[in-house]
Short mmCIF file of C-alpha atoms in Angstrom, two decimals:
data_model
loop_
_atom_site.label_atom_id
_atom_site.label_comp_id
_atom_site.label_asym_id
_atom_site.label_seq_id
_atom_site.Cartn_x
_atom_site.Cartn_y
_atom_site.Cartn_z
CA MET M 1 -229.65 117.19 50.53
CA PRO M 2 -232.97 115.46 51.23
CA ARG M 3 -233.11 113.57 54.50
CA ALA M 4 -233.80 110.22 52.78
CA ALA M 5 -230.60 110.54 50.77
CA GLN M 6 -228.34 111.33 53.74
CA ARG M 7 -225.97 108.55 54.75
CA ASP M 8 -226.30 107.43 58.34
CA PRO M 9 -222.72 106.78 59.52
CA ARG M 10 -223.97 103.92 61.68
CA VAL M 11 -225.25 102.05 58.63
CA SER M 12 -221.78 101.52 57.15
CA ASN M 13 -220.37 100.47 60.53
CA ILE M 14 -222.35 97.38 61.44
CA ASN M 15 -219.69 95.52 63.39
CA LEU M 16 -218.98 94.12 66.82
CA SER M 17 -217.28 97.19 68.28
CA ASP M 18 -220.12 99.46 67.16
CA ILE M 19 -222.76 97.18 68.66
CA VAL M 20 -220.83 96.86 71.92
CA LYS M 21 -220.63 100.65 72.26
CA GLN M 22 -224.35 101.18 71.74
CA PHE M 23 -225.50 98.33 73.98
CA ARG M 24 -222.55 98.18 76.37
CA LYS M 25 -224.63 98.74 79.52
CA GLY M 26 -226.95 95.83 78.78
CA ILE M 27 -224.07 93.61 77.67
CA ILE M 28 -222.13 94.36 80.86
CA ILE M 29 -225.18 93.45 82.96
CA ALA M 30 -225.68 90.20 81.05
CA LEU M 31 -222.01 89.20 81.25
CA SER M 32 -221.82 90.10 84.94
CA LEU M 33 -224.65 87.67 85.61
CA VAL M 34 -222.75 85.01 83.62
CA VAL M 35 -219.64 85.54 85.75
CA VAL M 36 -221.50 85.37 89.07
CA GLU M 37 -223.48 82.30 87.99
CA HIS M 38 -220.46 80.31 86.86
CA VAL M 39 -218.06 81.36 89.61
CA ALA M 40 -220.64 79.98 92.05
CA TRP M 41 -220.87 76.86 89.90
CA ILE M 42 -217.10 76.25 89.65
CA ILE M 43 -216.57 76.32 93.42
CA GLU M 44 -219.37 73.79 94.03
CA PRO M 45 -217.15 70.68 93.57
CA THR M 46 -214.79 71.86 96.32
CA LEU M 47 -217.64 72.70 98.65
CA PHE M 48 -219.43 69.44 97.94
CA GLY M 49 -216.20 67.47 98.41
CA ASN M 50 -215.76 69.12 101.80
CA LEU M 51 -219.35 68.23 102.62
CA ILE M 52 -218.68 64.57 101.74
CA ASP M 53 -215.64 64.44 104.01
CA ALA M 54 -217.47 66.22 106.84
CA THR M 55 -220.41 63.81 106.54
CA ILE M 56 -218.09 60.78 106.60
CA ASP M 57 -216.30 62.14 109.68
CA LYS M 58 -219.63 62.75 111.40
CA LEU M 59 -220.83 59.21 110.64
CA LYS M 60 -217.56 57.83 111.99
CA GLY M 61 -218.08 59.80 115.20
CA THR M 62 -214.91 61.89 114.82
CA ASP M 63 -214.60 64.40 117.65
CA GLY M 64 -215.55 67.96 116.73
CA SER M 65 -216.86 66.94 113.31
CA SER M 66 -219.87 68.75 111.87
CA TYR M 67 -221.42 68.98 108.43
CA ILE M 68 -223.52 72.10 109.16
CA LEU M 69 -221.04 74.69 107.85
CA PRO M 70 -219.99 72.69 104.75
CA LEU M 71 -223.65 72.02 103.97
CA SER M 72 -224.55 75.69 104.39
CA LEU M 73 -221.72 76.82 102.11
CA TRP M 74 -222.61 74.31 99.41
CA VAL M 75 -226.34 75.14 99.55
CA GLY M 76 -225.48 78.86 99.39
CA ALA M 77 -223.34 78.40 96.27
CA PHE M 78 -226.02 76.23 94.68
CA LEU M 79 -228.72 78.85 95.34
CA VAL M 80 -226.56 81.67 93.96
CA ASN M 81 -225.83 79.64 90.83
CA SER M 82 -229.49 78.71 90.34
CA GLY M 83 -230.97 82.11 91.25
CA VAL M 84 -228.63 84.18 89.08
CA GLY M 85 -228.99 81.66 86.24
CA THR M 86 -232.77 81.99 86.40
CA ALA M 87 -232.61 85.79 86.32
CA ARG M 88 -230.08 85.84 83.48
CA ARG M 89 -232.25 83.80 81.16
CA SER M 90 -234.98 86.43 81.41
CA VAL M 91 -232.74 89.51 81.30
CA ASP M 92 -230.74 88.23 78.32
CA GLN M 93 -233.79 87.94 76.10
CA ARG M 94 -234.88 91.51 76.76
CA ILE M 95 -231.44 92.92 76.02
CA TYR M 96 -230.69 90.95 72.87
CA LEU M 97 -234.10 91.26 71.24
CA ASN M 98 -233.64 95.04 71.32
CA MET M 99 -230.19 94.60 69.79
CA PHE M 100 -231.55 92.54 66.92
CA THR M 101 -234.25 95.12 66.19
CA GLU M 102 -231.58 97.81 65.88
CA ILE M 103 -229.30 95.67 63.71
CA ALA M 104 -232.09 94.60 61.36
CA THR M 105 -233.08 98.26 60.94
CA ARG M 106 -229.52 99.21 60.05
CA VAL M 107 -229.26 96.37 57.56
CA SER M 108 -232.45 97.57 55.87
CA SER M 109 -231.15 101.15 55.69
CA ALA M 110 -227.82 99.97 54.30
CA ALA M 111 -229.60 97.93 51.65
CA VAL M 112 -231.50 101.00 50.46
CA GLN M 113 -228.32 103.08 50.27
CA ARG M 114 -226.35 100.37 48.46
CA LYS M 115 -229.28 99.43 46.19
CA LEU M 116 -229.10 95.74 47.09
CA ASN M 117 -231.76 93.40 45.77
CA VAL M 118 -234.45 91.94 48.02
CA SER M 119 -232.74 88.55 48.29
CA GLN M 120 -229.48 90.05 49.56
CA THR M 121 -231.31 92.34 51.97
CA ALA M 122 -233.42 89.58 53.50
CA ALA M 123 -230.44 87.24 53.71
CA ARG M 124 -228.23 89.80 55.39
CA ALA M 125 -230.95 90.63 57.89
CA GLN M 126 -231.15 86.93 58.73
CA LEU M 127 -227.37 86.52 58.80
CA SER M 128 -227.11 89.52 61.09
CA ARG M 129 -229.04 87.54 63.67
CA GLU M 130 -225.80 85.62 64.18
CA PHE M 131 -224.53 88.75 65.91
CA ILE M 132 -227.28 88.31 68.47
CA THR M 133 -226.62 84.60 68.73
CA PHE M 134 -222.96 85.42 69.31
CA PHE M 135 -223.68 87.91 72.08
CA GLN M 136 -226.56 86.06 73.69
CA TYR M 137 -225.10 82.57 73.56
CA ARG M 138 -221.52 82.46 72.33
CA ILE M 139 -219.99 85.21 74.48
CA PRO M 140 -221.60 83.78 77.63
CA GLU M 141 -220.43 80.33 76.51
CA ILE M 142 -216.90 81.66 76.02
CA GLY M 143 -217.09 83.21 79.48
CA GLU M 144 -218.41 79.94 80.88
CA GLN M 145 -215.60 77.92 79.30
CA VAL M 146 -212.91 80.37 80.44
CA ILE M 147 -214.26 80.30 83.98
CA ALA M 148 -214.66 76.50 83.84
CA ILE M 149 -211.17 75.83 82.45
CA GLY M 150 -209.44 78.44 84.61
CA GLY M 151 -211.43 77.52 87.70
CA ALA M 152 -210.77 73.82 87.18
CA LEU M 153 -207.03 74.44 86.85
CA ILE M 154 -206.99 76.59 89.99
CA GLY M 155 -209.04 74.02 91.87
CA LEU M 156 -206.73 71.20 90.77
CA MET M 157 -203.69 73.27 91.73
CA PHE M 158 -204.84 73.29 95.34
CA PHE M 159 -204.86 69.49 95.38
CA ASP M 160 -201.61 68.81 93.48
CA TYR M 161 -199.77 71.20 91.18
CA ARG M 162 -198.72 68.27 88.96
CA ILE M 163 -202.36 67.68 88.06
CA ALA M 164 -202.83 71.28 86.91
CA VAL M 165 -199.53 71.24 84.98
CA SER M 166 -200.60 68.05 83.19
CA CYS M 167 -203.81 69.75 82.06
CA LEU M 168 -201.84 72.68 80.63
CA PHE M 169 -200.35 70.37 78.00
CA VAL M 170 -203.62 70.69 76.09
CA VAL M 171 -202.78 74.32 75.21
CA ALA M 172 -200.26 73.53 72.44
CA PRO M 173 -202.61 71.19 70.51
CA LEU M 174 -205.37 73.76 70.87
CA LEU M 175 -203.22 76.47 69.27
CA ILE M 176 -202.28 74.18 66.36
CA VAL M 177 -205.89 73.12 65.80
CA ASN M 178 -207.04 76.76 65.95
CA ARG M 179 -204.53 77.84 63.29
CA PHE M 180 -205.43 75.16 60.74
CA TYR M 181 -209.14 75.26 61.52
CA THR M 182 -209.47 79.02 61.07
CA LYS M 183 -207.48 79.07 57.82
CA SER M 184 -209.60 76.29 56.30
CA VAL M 185 -213.04 77.27 57.51
CA VAL M 186 -213.06 81.02 56.74
CA SER M 187 -213.30 80.47 52.97
CA LEU M 188 -215.96 77.81 53.45
CA GLN M 189 -218.06 80.14 55.60
CA LYS M 190 -217.85 82.76 52.86
CA ARG M 191 -219.18 80.26 50.31
CA VAL M 192 -222.08 79.39 52.62
CA HIS M 193 -223.02 83.03 53.17
CA ASP M 194 -222.72 83.82 49.45
CA SER M 195 -225.21 81.05 48.78
CA VAL M 196 -227.56 82.19 51.53
CA GLU M 197 -227.83 85.60 49.86
CA GLU M 198 -229.27 83.87 46.77
CA THR M 199 -231.98 81.91 48.61
CA TYR M 200 -234.84 84.28 47.79
CA GLU M 201 -234.00 84.35 44.08
CA VAL M 202 -233.84 80.56 43.93
CA PHE M 203 -237.29 80.18 45.47
CA ALA M 204 -238.60 82.93 43.22
CA THR M 205 -237.98 80.65 40.22
CA LYS M 206 -240.65 78.24 41.58
CA ASP M 207 -238.59 75.41 40.12
CA PRO M 208 -238.22 72.44 42.55
CA GLU M 209 -235.16 71.15 40.67
CA LYS M 210 -233.35 74.47 41.04
CA VAL M 211 -234.19 74.43 44.75
CA ARG M 212 -232.80 70.91 45.03
CA GLU M 213 -229.61 71.86 43.18
CA TYR M 214 -229.24 74.98 45.31
CA PHE M 215 -229.44 73.17 48.64
CA ALA M 216 -227.27 70.32 47.37
CA ALA M 217 -224.56 72.84 46.45
CA LEU M 218 -225.02 74.67 49.78
CA ALA M 219 -224.54 71.41 51.66
CA LEU M 220 -221.03 70.86 50.25
CA PRO M 221 -219.18 73.65 52.12
CA GLN M 222 -221.34 73.02 55.19
CA GLN M 223 -220.30 69.36 55.18
CA ARG M 224 -216.62 70.32 54.85
CA ILE M 225 -216.98 72.68 57.81
CA ALA M 226 -218.53 69.82 59.78
CA ASP M 227 -215.66 67.53 58.73
CA TRP M 228 -213.08 70.02 59.95
CA GLY M 229 -214.98 70.34 63.20
CA ALA M 230 -215.01 66.56 63.57
CA VAL M 231 -211.25 66.33 62.98
CA SER M 232 -210.57 69.09 65.50
CA PHE M 233 -212.84 67.43 68.04
CA GLY M 234 -211.25 64.00 67.53
CA LEU M 235 -207.66 65.26 67.87
CA LEU M 236 -208.55 67.23 70.97
CA ARG M 237 -210.25 64.23 72.54
CA LEU M 238 -207.13 62.09 72.02
CA VAL M 239 -204.98 64.66 73.79
CA LEU M 240 -207.53 64.95 76.60
CA LEU M 241 -207.61 61.18 77.01
CA GLY M 242 -203.88 61.13 77.68
CA ILE M 243 -204.17 63.99 80.13
CA PHE M 244 -207.10 62.33 81.87
CA LEU M 245 -205.11 59.11 82.41
CA VAL M 246 -202.05 60.99 83.72
CA VAL M 247 -204.16 62.97 86.17
CA LEU M 248 -205.94 59.87 87.43
CA TYR M 249 -202.57 58.17 88.00
CA ILE M 250 -201.32 61.15 90.00
CA SER M 251 -204.55 61.37 91.98
CA LEU M 252 -204.94 57.70 92.84
CA ASP M 253 -201.37 56.36 93.01
CA LEU M 254 -199.16 59.26 94.10
CA ASP M 255 -201.39 61.12 96.57
CA ASP M 256 -203.35 60.02 99.61
CA PHE M 257 -206.59 61.91 99.00
CA THR M 258 -209.80 61.67 100.96
CA THR M 259 -213.05 60.53 99.35
CA GLY M 260 -214.27 64.13 99.11
CA ALA M 261 -210.99 65.28 97.55
CA ILE M 262 -211.13 62.54 94.91
CA TYR M 263 -214.71 63.58 94.08
CA SER M 264 -213.60 67.22 93.69
CA ILE M 265 -210.62 66.29 91.52
CA VAL M 266 -212.72 64.12 89.21
CA ALA M 267 -215.39 66.85 88.99
CA TYR M 268 -212.81 69.52 88.11
CA LEU M 269 -211.07 67.22 85.65
CA TRP M 270 -214.35 66.40 83.92
CA THR M 271 -215.18 70.11 83.81
CA PHE M 272 -211.81 70.81 82.19
CA VAL M 273 -212.28 68.05 79.61
CA THR M 274 -215.85 68.95 78.61
CA SER M 275 -215.08 72.67 78.43
CA SER M 276 -211.97 72.16 76.29
CA GLU M 277 -213.72 69.90 73.78
CA TYR M 278 -216.35 72.60 73.21
CA LEU M 279 -213.77 75.05 71.81
CA PRO M 280 -213.91 73.88 68.13
CA GLU M 281 -217.61 74.78 68.00
CA LEU M 282 -216.86 78.25 69.36
CA LEU M 283 -214.16 78.67 66.71
CA GLU M 284 -216.69 77.86 63.97
CA SER M 285 -219.08 80.47 65.31
CA TRP M 286 -216.32 83.07 65.44
CA THR M 287 -215.14 82.48 61.86
CA SER M 288 -218.74 82.70 60.64
CA LEU M 289 -219.25 85.98 62.46
CA LYS M 290 -216.09 87.52 61.00
CA ASP M 291 -217.34 86.93 57.46
CA ILE M 292 -220.78 88.33 58.29
CA SER M 293 -219.19 91.42 59.85
CA ARG M 294 -217.09 91.97 56.71
CA ARG M 295 -220.16 91.44 54.55
CA LEU M 296 -222.26 94.00 56.41
CA ARG M 297 -219.48 96.61 56.41
CA SER M 298 -218.67 96.28 52.73
CA GLU M 299 -220.05 98.84 50.34
CA HIS M 300 -219.48 96.63 47.33
CA VAL M 301 -220.10 93.00 48.40
#
């Protein structure tokens, strides 16, 4: 059989697990930098709270008080967070650009084997870039949110276990939102990607009205996806508002915390809130990627 006609087994297996296996060393390096950067970041509120209390004690003239050690620890964590974050933003680009080159090449080879038209080929090459977006941005973001939410809960637990328990009540609404959101958005993402594969052919008509109709039709499922995201965000914010008020009541009325401790609690609580409300956007990215993965694996779609 001629070489050009041979089927490369990698071509029909363009999916997450395959990409992870080929680029696992680079991905591990990138994710390790994410973990170090954000672990250093999540302990900063505690260290800075301790620094506030130490500074107040020093200004009051409390015997044996010193802010040197708390200051050193906080500065050290800040430098680790900043230094590793700086390095990661350079390393990531090198790793993921190479990944996209490989994926785009596989998409092109698959298109030849499956006899896809130019519009589908170009669209799938562009859609495949979402794999890179997922690895370069979404996976680190997921890691960041997991570290932020988990770290915030652990940090709050050290101050008062009731605060951490109150925050855990957000889990049930998140599971409900995830179930309905995923079921509704998957079909909409498929409609969007189906339309994207026709972009080239629409422009090839050189008819402005057809282009207008095309993008107007494409906007409909995209708007519904945005509406579902808005509903998920709004419901989650309502739950978080209740949790925020409960935690503040516990912190300010039931416990006798120092100024530094109150700062740390508020910082961890705000971290928990902002990280949780970001989850609907990550869900949208994940549902989109699942359809693209199915699309690139399929021999017939």
